[in-house]
Coordinates of C-alpha atoms in Angstrom, one line a residue:
Chain A
M29 CA 0.0 -0.1 0.0
G30 CA 1.4 3.4 -0.8
K31 CA -1.4 6.0 -0.6
V32 CA 0.2 9.6 0.3
T33 CA -1.8 12.2 1.8
L34 CA -0.6 15.9 2.2
K35 CA -2.7 18.2 4.4
N36 CA -2.0 21.8 4.7
I37 CA 1.7 21.6 3.9
S38 CA 3.8 24.8 4.3
K39 CA 7.5 25.0 4.0
S40 CA 9.8 28.1 4.2
Y41 CA 13.5 28.4 4.1
Q42 CA 13.2 32.1 5.0
A43 CA 10.9 33.6 7.3
D44 CA 9.1 35.8 4.7
K45 CA 9.3 33.4 1.8
E46 CA 7.2 30.3 1.7
V47 CA 8.3 27.8 -0.9
I48 CA 5.3 25.5 -0.4
K49 CA 2.0 27.3 0.5
D50 CA -0.8 25.4 2.4
L51 CA -0.8 22.6 0.0
D52 CA -3.3 19.6 -0.1
L53 CA -2.9 16.6 -2.1
T54 CA -3.8 12.9 -2.2
I55 CA -1.9 10.3 -4.2
E56 CA -3.5 7.0 -4.4
D57 CA -1.9 3.6 -4.1
G58 CA -0.3 2.5 -7.4
E59 CA -0.8 5.8 -8.9
F60 CA 2.0 7.3 -11.1
C61 CA 1.8 11.1 -10.0
V62 CA 3.8 13.6 -11.8
F63 CA 4.8 17.1 -10.1
L64 CA 5.2 19.5 -13.1
G65 CA 6.3 23.0 -12.8
P66 CA 9.0 25.4 -13.8
S67 CA 12.4 25.6 -12.0
G68 CA 11.9 26.9 -8.5
C69 CA 8.2 26.3 -8.1
G70 CA 8.7 24.1 -5.1
K71 CA 8.2 20.6 -6.8
T72 CA 11.4 19.2 -5.6
T73 CA 10.9 20.6 -2.1
L74 CA 7.6 19.0 -2.0
L75 CA 9.1 15.5 -3.0
R76 CA 11.9 16.0 -0.3
L77 CA 9.2 16.7 2.2
I78 CA 7.5 13.4 1.4
A79 CA 10.9 11.7 1.5
G80 CA 11.7 13.2 5.0
L81 CA 14.8 15.0 3.8
E82 CA 13.2 18.2 4.7
T83 CA 11.0 19.1 7.7
I84 CA 7.7 20.7 7.3
Q85 CA 6.6 23.8 9.2
N86 CA 2.9 23.3 9.0
G87 CA 0.6 20.5 8.2
D88 CA 0.6 16.8 8.2
I89 CA 1.9 14.0 5.8
F90 CA 0.4 10.7 5.9
I91 CA 1.4 7.4 4.2
N92 CA -1.5 4.9 4.4
D93 CA -3.2 7.1 6.9
R94 CA -0.2 6.8 9.4
L95 CA 1.1 10.3 10.3
I96 CA 4.8 10.4 9.3
N97 CA 5.8 14.1 10.1
D98 CA 8.6 13.0 12.5
V99 CA 9.3 9.6 11.0
A100 CA 13.0 9.1 9.6
P101 CA 13.2 8.7 5.9
K102 CA 14.3 5.2 6.2
D103 CA 11.2 4.2 8.2
R104 CA 8.7 5.8 5.6
G105 CA 8.8 2.8 3.2
L106 CA 9.9 4.7 0.2
A107 CA 12.9 4.8 -2.1
M108 CA 14.3 7.7 -4.0
V109 CA 16.1 8.1 -7.3
F110 CA 18.0 11.4 -7.4
Q111 CA 18.7 13.9 -10.4
N112 CA 22.5 13.4 -10.2
Y113 CA 22.0 9.5 -9.7
A114 CA 23.8 9.6 -6.1
L115 CA 25.6 6.5 -6.8
Y116 CA 28.4 5.9 -4.2
P117 CA 31.5 6.4 -6.3
H118 CA 33.8 4.2 -4.2
K119 CA 31.4 1.0 -4.4
T120 CA 30.9 -1.1 -7.3
V121 CA 27.5 -1.4 -9.2
F122 CA 26.9 -4.6 -7.1
E123 CA 27.9 -2.7 -3.8
N124 CA 25.6 0.1 -4.7
L125 CA 22.7 -2.2 -5.3
A126 CA 23.5 -4.3 -2.3
F127 CA 24.0 -1.3 0.1
P128 CA 20.3 -0.9 1.2
L129 CA 19.9 -4.6 1.8
E130 CA 23.4 -4.8 3.8
I131 CA 22.0 -1.9 6.0
K132 CA 18.9 -4.1 6.6
K133 CA 21.3 -7.0 7.5
T134 CA 19.7 -9.2 4.8
P135 CA 21.5 -12.5 4.5
T136 CA 24.3 -12.6 1.7
P137 CA 22.8 -15.3 -0.4
E138 CA 19.4 -13.4 -0.5
I139 CA 21.3 -10.1 -1.4
Q140 CA 23.2 -11.8 -4.3
K141 CA 19.9 -13.2 -5.6
K142 CA 18.0 -10.0 -5.4
V143 CA 20.9 -7.9 -6.9
A144 CA 21.1 -10.5 -9.6
L145 CA 17.3 -10.3 -10.5
I146 CA 17.2 -6.4 -10.5
A147 CA 20.5 -6.4 -12.6
E148 CA 18.9 -8.7 -15.1
T149 CA 15.6 -6.6 -15.2
L150 CA 17.5 -3.4 -15.9
K151 CA 20.0 -5.0 -18.2
I152 CA 23.1 -3.9 -16.0
N153 CA 24.3 -7.6 -15.2
D154 CA 27.5 -7.0 -17.3
H155 CA 28.5 -4.1 -15.2
L156 CA 28.1 -5.2 -11.5
Q157 CA 31.8 -5.2 -10.9
S158 CA 32.3 -1.7 -12.5
Y159 CA 32.5 1.5 -10.6
P160 CA 30.0 4.3 -11.3
R161 CA 32.7 6.3 -13.0
H162 CA 33.1 3.5 -15.8
L163 CA 29.4 3.9 -16.6
S164 CA 27.4 5.9 -19.1
G165 CA 24.6 8.3 -18.0
G166 CA 21.9 5.8 -18.9
Q167 CA 23.7 3.0 -17.1
M168 CA 24.2 5.1 -13.9
Q169 CA 20.5 6.0 -14.0
R170 CA 19.6 2.3 -14.3
V171 CA 21.7 1.5 -11.3
A172 CA 20.1 4.3 -9.4
I173 CA 16.6 3.0 -10.4
G174 CA 17.9 -0.5 -9.4
R175 CA 18.9 0.5 -5.9
A176 CA 15.5 1.8 -5.3
L177 CA 13.7 -1.2 -6.8
V178 CA 15.9 -3.7 -4.7
Q179 CA 14.4 -2.2 -1.4
Q180 CA 10.9 -3.1 -2.6
P181 CA 9.3 -0.1 -1.2
D182 CA 5.6 0.8 -1.6
I183 CA 6.3 4.3 -2.9
F184 CA 9.2 5.3 -5.4
L185 CA 10.2 9.0 -5.6
F186 CA 12.0 10.3 -8.7
D187 CA 13.7 13.7 -8.7
E188 CA 14.1 14.7 -12.3
P189 CA 15.8 11.4 -12.9
L190 CA 16.2 12.0 -16.8
S191 CA 17.3 15.5 -16.9
N192 CA 21.0 14.6 -17.2
L193 CA 20.4 12.4 -20.0
D194 CA 20.4 13.1 -23.9
A195 CA 17.2 13.4 -25.7
K196 CA 17.2 9.9 -27.3
L197 CA 18.3 8.1 -24.0
R198 CA 15.6 10.2 -22.2
V199 CA 12.7 8.6 -24.4
S200 CA 14.0 5.2 -24.0
M201 CA 14.5 5.4 -20.1
R202 CA 11.1 7.1 -19.9
S203 CA 9.3 4.0 -21.4
D204 CA 11.3 1.8 -19.2
I205 CA 10.2 3.8 -16.2
K206 CA 6.6 3.4 -17.4
Q207 CA 7.1 -0.3 -17.9
L208 CA 8.4 -0.6 -14.4
H209 CA 5.4 1.1 -13.0
N210 CA 3.1 -1.1 -15.1
K211 CA 4.9 -4.2 -13.9
H212 CA 5.2 -3.4 -10.2
K213 CA 2.1 -1.4 -9.7
K214 CA 3.6 0.7 -6.9
T215 CA 3.1 4.3 -6.2
F216 CA 5.4 6.5 -8.3
I217 CA 5.9 10.1 -7.5
Y218 CA 8.0 11.8 -10.2
V219 CA 9.2 15.4 -10.4
T220 CA 10.0 17.1 -13.8
H221 CA 9.9 20.3 -15.5
D222 CA 9.5 18.6 -18.8
Q223 CA 5.8 18.6 -19.8
I224 CA 6.2 16.0 -22.6
E225 CA 7.7 13.7 -19.9
A226 CA 4.9 14.3 -17.6
M227 CA 2.4 13.8 -20.2
A228 CA 3.9 10.5 -21.2
L229 CA 4.3 9.1 -17.9
A230 CA 1.5 10.4 -15.5
D231 CA -1.8 8.9 -14.5
K232 CA -2.1 12.2 -12.7
I233 CA -0.3 15.5 -13.2
V234 CA -0.1 18.0 -10.4
I235 CA 0.9 21.5 -11.9
I236 CA 2.8 23.5 -9.3
D237 CA 3.5 27.2 -9.6
Q238 CA 5.1 29.3 -6.9
G239 CA 4.5 26.7 -4.1
K240 CA 0.9 26.3 -5.0
I241 CA -0.9 23.6 -6.9
Q242 CA -2.6 25.2 -10.0
Q243 CA -4.3 22.1 -11.4
I244 CA -4.5 18.4 -10.7
G245 CA -5.8 16.0 -13.5
T246 CA -5.0 13.5 -16.2
P247 CA -2.7 14.5 -18.8
E248 CA -5.6 14.9 -21.2
D249 CA -7.4 17.0 -18.7
I250 CA -4.6 19.3 -18.1
Y251 CA -3.9 19.8 -21.9
H252 CA -7.6 20.0 -23.2
N253 CA -9.0 21.7 -20.2
P254 CA -6.6 24.0 -18.4
N255 CA -8.3 25.9 -15.5
H256 CA -5.5 28.5 -15.2
I257 CA -3.6 30.6 -17.7
F258 CA -0.3 29.1 -16.2
T259 CA -1.3 25.6 -16.9
A260 CA -2.3 26.5 -20.5
S261 CA 0.8 28.4 -21.2
F262 CA 3.2 25.7 -19.5
T263 CA 1.7 22.7 -21.3
G264 CA 1.9 22.0 -25.0
T265 CA 5.0 22.4 -27.4
P266 CA 4.7 25.2 -28.7
S267 CA 2.7 26.6 -25.8
M268 CA -0.8 28.1 -26.1
N269 CA -1.2 31.3 -28.1
L270 CA -2.4 34.0 -25.8
A271 CA -3.8 37.5 -26.6
I272 CA -5.8 40.4 -25.0
F273 CA -9.4 40.0 -25.7
P274 CA -10.5 43.1 -27.6
K275 CA -13.0 45.2 -25.8
E276 CA -14.6 46.8 -29.0
Q277 CA -17.6 44.8 -30.0
N278 CA -16.9 45.4 -33.7
N279 CA -13.8 43.2 -33.9
S280 CA -13.8 40.8 -36.7
H281 CA -12.5 37.6 -34.9
F282 CA -15.3 37.0 -32.4
S283 CA -19.1 37.1 -32.8
N284 CA -20.7 40.2 -31.4
E285 CA -22.7 38.1 -29.2
L286 CA -19.8 36.4 -27.5
T287 CA -18.0 39.6 -27.1
K288 CA -21.0 41.2 -25.5
Q289 CA -21.5 38.3 -23.1
L290 CA -17.9 38.1 -22.1
T291 CA -17.3 41.9 -21.7
K292 CA -20.4 42.0 -19.4
K293 CA -18.8 39.8 -17.0
H294 CA -15.2 40.8 -17.1
S295 CA -13.4 44.0 -17.5
E296 CA -10.4 42.5 -19.1
L297 CA -9.9 39.1 -20.7
I298 CA -7.2 37.0 -22.3
W299 CA -8.0 34.6 -24.9
G300 CA -5.9 31.5 -26.0
I301 CA -5.8 28.9 -28.7
R302 CA -3.5 25.8 -29.1
P303 CA -1.1 26.3 -32.1
E304 CA -2.4 23.2 -33.8
K305 CA -6.1 24.4 -33.6
L306 CA -5.2 27.2 -36.1
S307 CA -5.4 26.2 -39.8
L308 CA -5.2 27.6 -43.4
N309 CA -8.1 25.3 -44.1
S310 CA -11.4 27.4 -44.2
E311 CA -13.7 24.3 -44.4
K312 CA -14.0 23.7 -40.7
S313 CA -14.8 27.4 -39.7
S314 CA -15.4 30.8 -40.9
D315 CA -13.7 32.5 -37.9
Y316 CA -10.1 33.5 -38.7
I317 CA -7.2 35.8 -37.7
T318 CA -5.1 37.5 -40.2
G319 CA -1.3 37.7 -40.0
S320 CA 2.0 37.1 -41.7
I321 CA 4.5 34.3 -41.1
Y322 CA 8.0 35.5 -40.1
L323 CA 9.7 32.2 -39.1
S324 CA 9.3 28.6 -39.7
E325 CA 10.8 25.5 -38.0
S326 CA 10.6 21.9 -39.3
R327 CA 10.2 19.1 -36.7
G328 CA 10.3 16.4 -39.3
H329 CA 6.6 15.2 -38.8
D330 CA 5.3 18.8 -38.8
Y331 CA 6.2 22.4 -39.0
I332 CA 5.9 25.5 -36.5
Y333 CA 5.3 28.7 -38.0
Y334 CA 5.7 32.0 -36.0
I335 CA 2.9 34.6 -36.9
K336 CA 2.7 38.4 -36.5
P337 CA -1.1 38.6 -36.3
L338 CA -2.8 41.9 -37.3
G339 CA -4.8 43.9 -35.0
I340 CA -4.1 41.5 -32.1
D341 CA -2.4 42.3 -28.7
I342 CA -0.3 39.3 -28.0
Y343 CA 0.0 38.3 -24.4
S344 CA 2.2 35.0 -24.9
Q345 CA 5.7 35.3 -26.1
H346 CA 5.0 34.1 -29.5
F347 CA 1.9 33.4 -31.7
T348 CA 2.5 30.1 -33.5
I349 CA 0.8 27.6 -35.5
V350 CA 1.5 23.9 -36.0
S351 CA 0.9 22.5 -39.3
Q352 CA 1.2 19.0 -40.8
E353 CA 1.9 20.4 -44.2
K354 CA 4.5 22.8 -45.4
I355 CA 3.0 26.3 -46.0
E356 CA 4.7 28.3 -48.8
F357 CA 4.9 32.0 -47.6
S358 CA 6.6 35.1 -48.4
K359 CA 7.7 37.7 -46.1
N360 CA 4.9 40.3 -45.1
Q361 CA 2.3 38.2 -47.0
N362 CA -1.0 38.2 -45.0
L363 CA -2.7 34.9 -44.5
K364 CA -5.9 34.0 -42.9
F365 CA -5.6 31.4 -40.1
Y366 CA -9.0 29.7 -39.3
F367 CA -10.1 28.4 -36.0
K368 CA -13.3 27.1 -34.3
Q369 CA -14.7 29.2 -31.5
D370 CA -14.9 25.9 -29.3
D371 CA -11.2 25.8 -29.3
I372 CA -10.8 29.1 -27.7
F373 CA -10.1 29.5 -23.9
F374 CA -10.7 32.5 -22.0
F375 CA -8.9 33.7 -18.8
G376 CA -9.5 36.4 -16.5
T377 CA -6.7 38.8 -15.3
D378 CA -6.3 36.7 -12.2
G379 CA -5.3 33.7 -14.5
K380 CA -8.4 31.7 -13.7
R381 CA -10.4 30.2 -16.6
C382 CA -13.6 31.7 -17.5
Q383 CA -16.2 29.5 -18.9
T384 CA -17.2 30.3 -22.5
P385 CA -20.8 31.2 -22.5
S386 CA -23.0 29.1 -24.7
L387 CA -23.5 30.7 -28.2
Chain B
M17 CA 53.6 28.8 -32.4
I18 CA 55.2 25.5 -32.2
K19 CA 58.7 27.0 -31.8
K20 CA 57.4 29.2 -29.1
R21 CA 56.0 26.3 -27.3
T22 CA 59.1 24.2 -27.4
C23 CA 61.2 27.1 -26.1
F24 CA 58.9 27.6 -23.2
D25 CA 58.8 24.0 -22.4
L26 CA 62.6 23.9 -22.5
I27 CA 62.9 26.9 -20.0
R28 CA 60.3 25.3 -17.8
F29 CA 62.1 21.9 -18.0
F30 CA 65.4 23.6 -16.8
I31 CA 63.7 25.6 -14.1
L32 CA 62.3 22.4 -12.8
L33 CA 65.6 20.7 -13.1
F34 CA 67.3 23.3 -11.0
F35 CA 64.6 23.1 -8.2
A36 CA 64.6 19.2 -8.3
G37 CA 68.4 19.5 -8.0
L38 CA 68.1 21.9 -5.0
F39 CA 65.8 19.4 -3.1
I40 CA 67.7 16.3 -4.1
F41 CA 71.2 17.4 -3.3
P42 CA 70.9 17.3 0.5
L43 CA 69.6 13.8 0.3
V44 CA 72.4 12.6 -2.1
W45 CA 75.0 14.4 0.0
I46 CA 73.7 12.8 3.2
I47 CA 73.7 9.3 1.6
A48 CA 77.2 9.9 0.1
T49 CA 78.6 11.2 3.5
S50 CA 77.1 8.2 5.4
L51 CA 79.2 5.8 3.3
K52 CA 82.5 7.7 3.7
S53 CA 85.1 7.2 6.3
E54 CA 85.6 10.0 9.1
I55 CA 89.0 10.9 7.6
E56 CA 87.6 11.2 4.0
V57 CA 84.9 13.6 5.1
R58 CA 87.3 15.9 6.5
T59 CA 90.0 15.7 3.9
V60 CA 88.6 14.9 0.4
F61 CA 86.6 17.4 -1.2
Q62 CA 84.4 15.1 -3.4
L63 CA 80.7 14.3 -3.3
L64 CA 80.9 10.5 -4.0
P65 CA 82.7 8.1 -1.5
Q66 CA 85.9 6.4 -2.6
K67 CA 85.0 3.2 -1.2
A68 CA 81.3 2.7 0.2
L69 CA 81.6 1.7 3.8
W70 CA 78.3 0.0 4.5
N71 CA 79.4 -0.9 7.9
N72 CA 78.6 2.8 9.1
Y73 CA 75.0 1.8 9.3
V74 CA 75.6 -1.1 11.6
K75 CA 77.8 1.2 13.8
A76 CA 75.3 4.0 13.7
W77 CA 72.5 1.6 14.8
L78 CA 74.4 0.3 17.6
Q79 CA 75.7 3.5 18.9
T80 CA 72.4 4.3 20.6
N81 CA 69.2 2.5 21.6
F82 CA 67.7 3.1 18.2
S83 CA 65.2 -0.1 18.2
R84 CA 63.6 1.4 21.3
Q85 CA 63.7 4.9 19.8
F86 CA 62.1 3.8 16.6
F87 CA 59.4 2.0 18.5
N88 CA 58.8 5.2 20.5
S89 CA 58.9 7.5 17.6
F90 CA 56.4 5.2 15.7
I91 CA 53.9 4.9 18.6
I92 CA 53.9 8.6 19.1
A93 CA 53.6 9.5 15.4
F94 CA 51.1 6.8 14.7
C95 CA 48.7 7.6 17.7
A96 CA 49.0 11.5 17.1
T97 CA 48.3 11.0 13.4
T98 CA 45.3 8.7 13.9
G99 CA 43.9 10.8 16.7
Q100 CA 44.2 14.1 14.4
I101 CA 42.6 12.3 11.5
L102 CA 39.7 11.2 13.8
T103 CA 39.2 14.6 15.4
S104 CA 39.8 16.5 12.1
F105 CA 37.4 14.4 10.2
L106 CA 34.7 14.6 12.9
A107 CA 35.0 18.4 13.3
G108 CA 35.5 19.0 9.7
Y109 CA 32.2 17.1 9.0
A110 CA 30.3 19.0 11.4
F111 CA 31.6 22.5 10.1
A112 CA 30.9 21.3 6.6
R113 CA 27.3 19.9 7.1
F114 CA 25.7 21.1 10.4
H115 CA 24.1 24.4 11.0
F116 CA 24.6 25.8 14.4
P117 CA 24.8 29.1 16.1
G118 CA 28.3 30.6 16.2
K119 CA 29.6 28.1 13.5
R120 CA 31.5 30.9 11.7
I121 CA 33.0 32.4 14.7
A122 CA 33.9 29.0 16.0
F123 CA 35.6 28.1 12.6
T124 CA 37.6 31.3 12.4
V125 CA 38.9 30.9 16.0
F126 CA 39.9 27.3 15.2
I127 CA 41.8 28.7 12.1
A128 CA 43.3 31.6 14.1
T129 CA 44.9 29.1 16.4
L130 CA 47.3 28.2 13.4
I131 CA 49.2 31.5 13.8
I132 CA 50.0 30.9 17.5
P133 CA 53.5 29.3 17.6
Y134 CA 53.7 26.0 19.6
Q135 CA 56.7 27.5 21.5
L136 CA 54.3 30.1 23.0
L137 CA 52.1 27.3 24.6
I138 CA 54.8 25.1 25.7
V139 CA 55.1 26.6 29.4
P140 CA 51.4 26.3 30.3
I141 CA 51.3 22.8 28.5
F142 CA 54.2 21.7 30.6
M143 CA 52.8 22.9 33.9
M144 CA 49.3 21.2 33.2
F145 CA 51.1 17.9 32.2
S146 CA 53.3 18.0 35.3
K147 CA 50.1 18.6 37.5
L148 CA 48.5 15.6 35.7
N149 CA 51.8 13.4 36.1
L150 CA 52.1 13.0 32.3
I151 CA 55.6 14.3 32.0
D152 CA 57.8 11.5 30.5
T153 CA 55.0 9.4 29.2
F154 CA 53.6 8.8 25.7
L155 CA 50.6 10.8 26.4
A156 CA 52.6 13.9 26.9
L157 CA 53.8 13.7 23.3
I158 CA 50.6 12.4 21.8
L159 CA 47.9 14.7 23.5
P160 CA 49.1 18.1 22.2
S161 CA 48.8 16.8 18.7
I162 CA 45.7 15.0 18.8
A163 CA 43.7 18.0 17.4
N164 CA 44.8 20.6 14.7
A165 CA 42.9 23.3 12.9
F166 CA 44.7 22.7 9.6
G167 CA 43.1 19.1 9.6
I168 CA 39.7 20.4 10.3
Y169 CA 40.1 22.9 7.5
L170 CA 41.4 20.2 5.1
Y171 CA 38.3 18.0 5.9
K172 CA 35.9 20.7 5.8
T173 CA 36.7 22.1 2.4
H174 CA 36.8 18.4 1.1
I175 CA 33.5 17.3 2.5
E176 CA 31.8 20.5 1.1
T177 CA 32.7 19.1 -2.3
I178 CA 31.0 15.8 -1.7
P179 CA 27.4 16.1 -3.0
R180 CA 24.7 16.0 -0.3
S181 CA 22.6 13.8 -2.3
L182 CA 25.1 10.9 -1.5
E183 CA 24.3 11.3 2.3
E184 CA 20.5 11.7 1.6
A185 CA 20.6 8.6 -0.6
A186 CA 22.1 6.6 2.2
Q187 CA 19.7 8.1 4.6
I188 CA 16.8 6.8 2.6
D189 CA 18.7 3.4 2.0
G190 CA 18.3 3.1 5.7
A191 CA 21.9 4.0 6.8
S192 CA 22.4 5.6 10.4
H193 CA 24.4 8.9 10.7
W194 CA 27.2 7.0 11.8
T195 CA 27.2 4.5 8.9
I196 CA 26.9 7.4 6.5
L197 CA 29.9 9.0 8.1
W198 CA 32.2 5.7 8.1
S199 CA 31.0 4.0 5.0
I200 CA 30.3 6.9 2.6
I201 CA 31.9 10.0 3.7
F202 CA 35.3 8.7 5.1
P203 CA 36.1 6.5 2.2
L204 CA 35.4 9.3 -0.2
S205 CA 37.9 11.5 1.9
K206 CA 40.8 9.5 1.0
A207 CA 42.8 12.4 -0.3
P208 CA 42.6 14.6 2.6
T209 CA 43.1 11.5 4.9
I210 CA 46.3 10.6 3.2
T211 CA 47.6 14.2 3.1
L212 CA 46.9 14.7 6.8
F213 CA 48.5 11.3 7.5
L214 CA 51.7 12.3 5.8
L215 CA 51.9 15.7 7.2
T216 CA 51.2 15.0 10.7
F217 CA 53.2 11.6 10.7
T218 CA 56.3 13.4 9.3
A219 CA 56.0 16.4 11.7
E220 CA 55.5 14.0 14.6
W221 CA 58.5 11.8 13.5
N222 CA 60.7 14.9 12.9
D223 CA 59.8 16.5 16.1
L224 CA 62.7 17.3 18.5
F225 CA 61.2 20.1 20.5
K226 CA 58.5 18.2 22.3
P227 CA 60.4 15.1 23.3
L228 CA 63.2 17.4 24.5
I229 CA 60.9 19.2 26.8
F230 CA 58.4 16.4 27.9
T231 CA 60.7 13.4 28.3
S232 CA 63.8 12.9 30.4
S233 CA 64.4 9.1 30.6
E234 CA 66.4 7.1 28.1
E235 CA 63.2 4.8 27.7
M236 CA 61.2 7.6 26.3
R237 CA 63.7 8.9 23.8
T238 CA 62.7 9.3 20.2
V239 CA 64.8 9.0 17.0
Q240 CA 65.3 12.6 16.8
L241 CA 66.7 12.7 20.3
G242 CA 68.6 9.6 19.3
L243 CA 70.5 11.7 16.6
T244 CA 71.8 14.1 19.2
A245 CA 73.9 11.3 20.5
F246 CA 76.4 11.6 17.5
Q247 CA 77.0 15.4 18.5
E248 CA 79.5 15.6 21.3
T249 CA 80.6 18.9 23.0
F250 CA 83.8 19.1 21.0
S251 CA 83.2 16.9 17.9
T252 CA 80.5 15.4 15.7
N253 CA 80.8 11.9 13.9
Y254 CA 79.5 13.1 10.6
T255 CA 79.5 9.6 8.9
L256 CA 77.6 7.9 11.6
L257 CA 75.4 10.7 12.1
M258 CA 74.5 10.9 8.3
A259 CA 74.0 7.1 8.4
A260 CA 71.5 7.5 11.3
V261 CA 69.9 10.3 9.4
V262 CA 69.5 8.0 6.4
F263 CA 67.5 5.4 8.4
V264 CA 65.6 7.9 10.4
T265 CA 64.4 9.7 7.2
A266 CA 63.8 6.5 5.3
P267 CA 60.2 5.7 6.7
V268 CA 59.0 9.2 6.1
L269 CA 60.5 9.2 2.6
L270 CA 58.9 6.0 1.8
L271 CA 55.5 7.2 2.9
F272 CA 55.8 10.2 0.9
I273 CA 56.7 8.2 -2.2
I274 CA 53.7 5.8 -1.7
G275 CA 51.1 8.6 -0.8
Q276 CA 52.4 11.5 -3.1
K277 CA 49.5 11.1 -5.6
Y278 CA 46.8 11.6 -2.9
F279 CA 48.9 14.2 -1.1
I280 CA 48.8 16.4 -4.2
R281 CA 45.1 15.6 -4.7
G282 CA 44.5 16.5 -1.1
I283 CA 46.1 19.7 -1.2
A284 CA 44.6 20.7 -4.6
V285 CA 41.1 19.8 -3.4
T286 CA 41.2 22.5 -0.7
G287 CA 41.0 25.2 -3.6
Q288 CA 37.7 23.8 -4.9
K289 CA 34.4 25.3 -4.1
N290 CA 31.2 23.7 -3.0
Q291 CA 29.4 21.8 -5.8

């Protein structure tokens, strides 16, 4: 069993600066939960609080309904994989894997059996007598995961475990971690700032910003139904196009009825649309924005185009569209980019999502 | 460019050669003198002996109670060194990892003790030891060297370079504080440990001042005091003295040769910043 419950958790390193602010969260047994957020948002601190490597100032942490605020890390029934692998440099791979078992005074034959099994699973059995300095990044990460697995805990904590690996290895390790979760069905709590990693791995994503949870949901929920401008702009590659909603009712992009209804409730609004929801194809919709393309990027399977939209006050850093087909364009050539009004998100100035009125 | 480089290398080579010669010459001179006869030393102006008299070493060994003095020096140097490594490691770890009030001040005070010459402390230490009846015992020679600010500094700067995540990983793996200290941090502190071992062992082995002040009996004499046996009021037997110097220096020289790789690393590591 590996249910984790956080109640009113607060943590600050300086008296006036809270890193985690009054946070509540429940992670169910066997769930793959990913803490996603930018650097410095408090996600690693949260993980370290669960691990017991940091002390909480306020609130309670429960594992399977047992209060563990003052329980030592070793007695919390969890294992952790660190960002820098944290392998003991003076010990061989075998000794690294055996260390947690030796501490628990496991008999030697059992240690050898368990280590061999883990090494086999993680395909590191050829390196058992090597020192960490002789391993590649991927192999080191496998050993680090192995050291966690060998303890057979109920909860696994991962602190940005793939961030030191190259892109190709990251994808391969990502699927290995997912497979491990599917196989062992234990609770995985995973910290990352990479939203693609989060989307690929998670059953549940917890979006954290400035020590606060912005949204909790499945990857699909987070992507298709962001409840905050931060979530909307943090997820998706490229991120959501955001612009200030025009107050004048005679604008050409939105129906007068919609504008009237929205501006009635809110003095100022931000509207957003995912880049892949804009298209040159007019078949699906009659709504469009006009703009010129000033930059294009090929991703092999699709293209990203950077647009300078006409008459639109951009809120996000760029305004982009993602297209499966190559667009032939010339500089300063105005094109029409069509969209469906259903694909538009509206956010208030406080960042919270406004429900689109029925049209 | 290549020419410039070769020229620079050549200059560097000769500068290094000069300094190497400067350091090696006394050693060569000592060994050469130890193999000469007393008359040859005083009459022939030549570095190498005309005939090597290996018997000088036997004579020198028998001149005074060297086996006892070697034993004394070894016990004192070994205990003082082990003690200093132990206290320095624990204090260095505390300064590197723990947060406690007055940490900075305490560390500054510790470091400041390095500028106080030992000679200044000898009178109060002597008085204290004589009250404790420690004069002319091993403890009188071991205790003053059991803690040293330099060792603490060496370990503190080194431990600060060890990633904290290693300790945290061990903590989660179930290791106690003590286990982390001795099975993770200490093995990773090989460089400062060997450096401190070499420096302290050499200093203790070569120390003449403390044994001279704190010991009086023949049984408590150390090798450095033993060397004085070759100097008499009106004459000095240089050949035997040099032979004795060779075997008194040999253990320290051997230790340096074995540990020089770690010694350089240990000294170099003190210049590193926290990772």
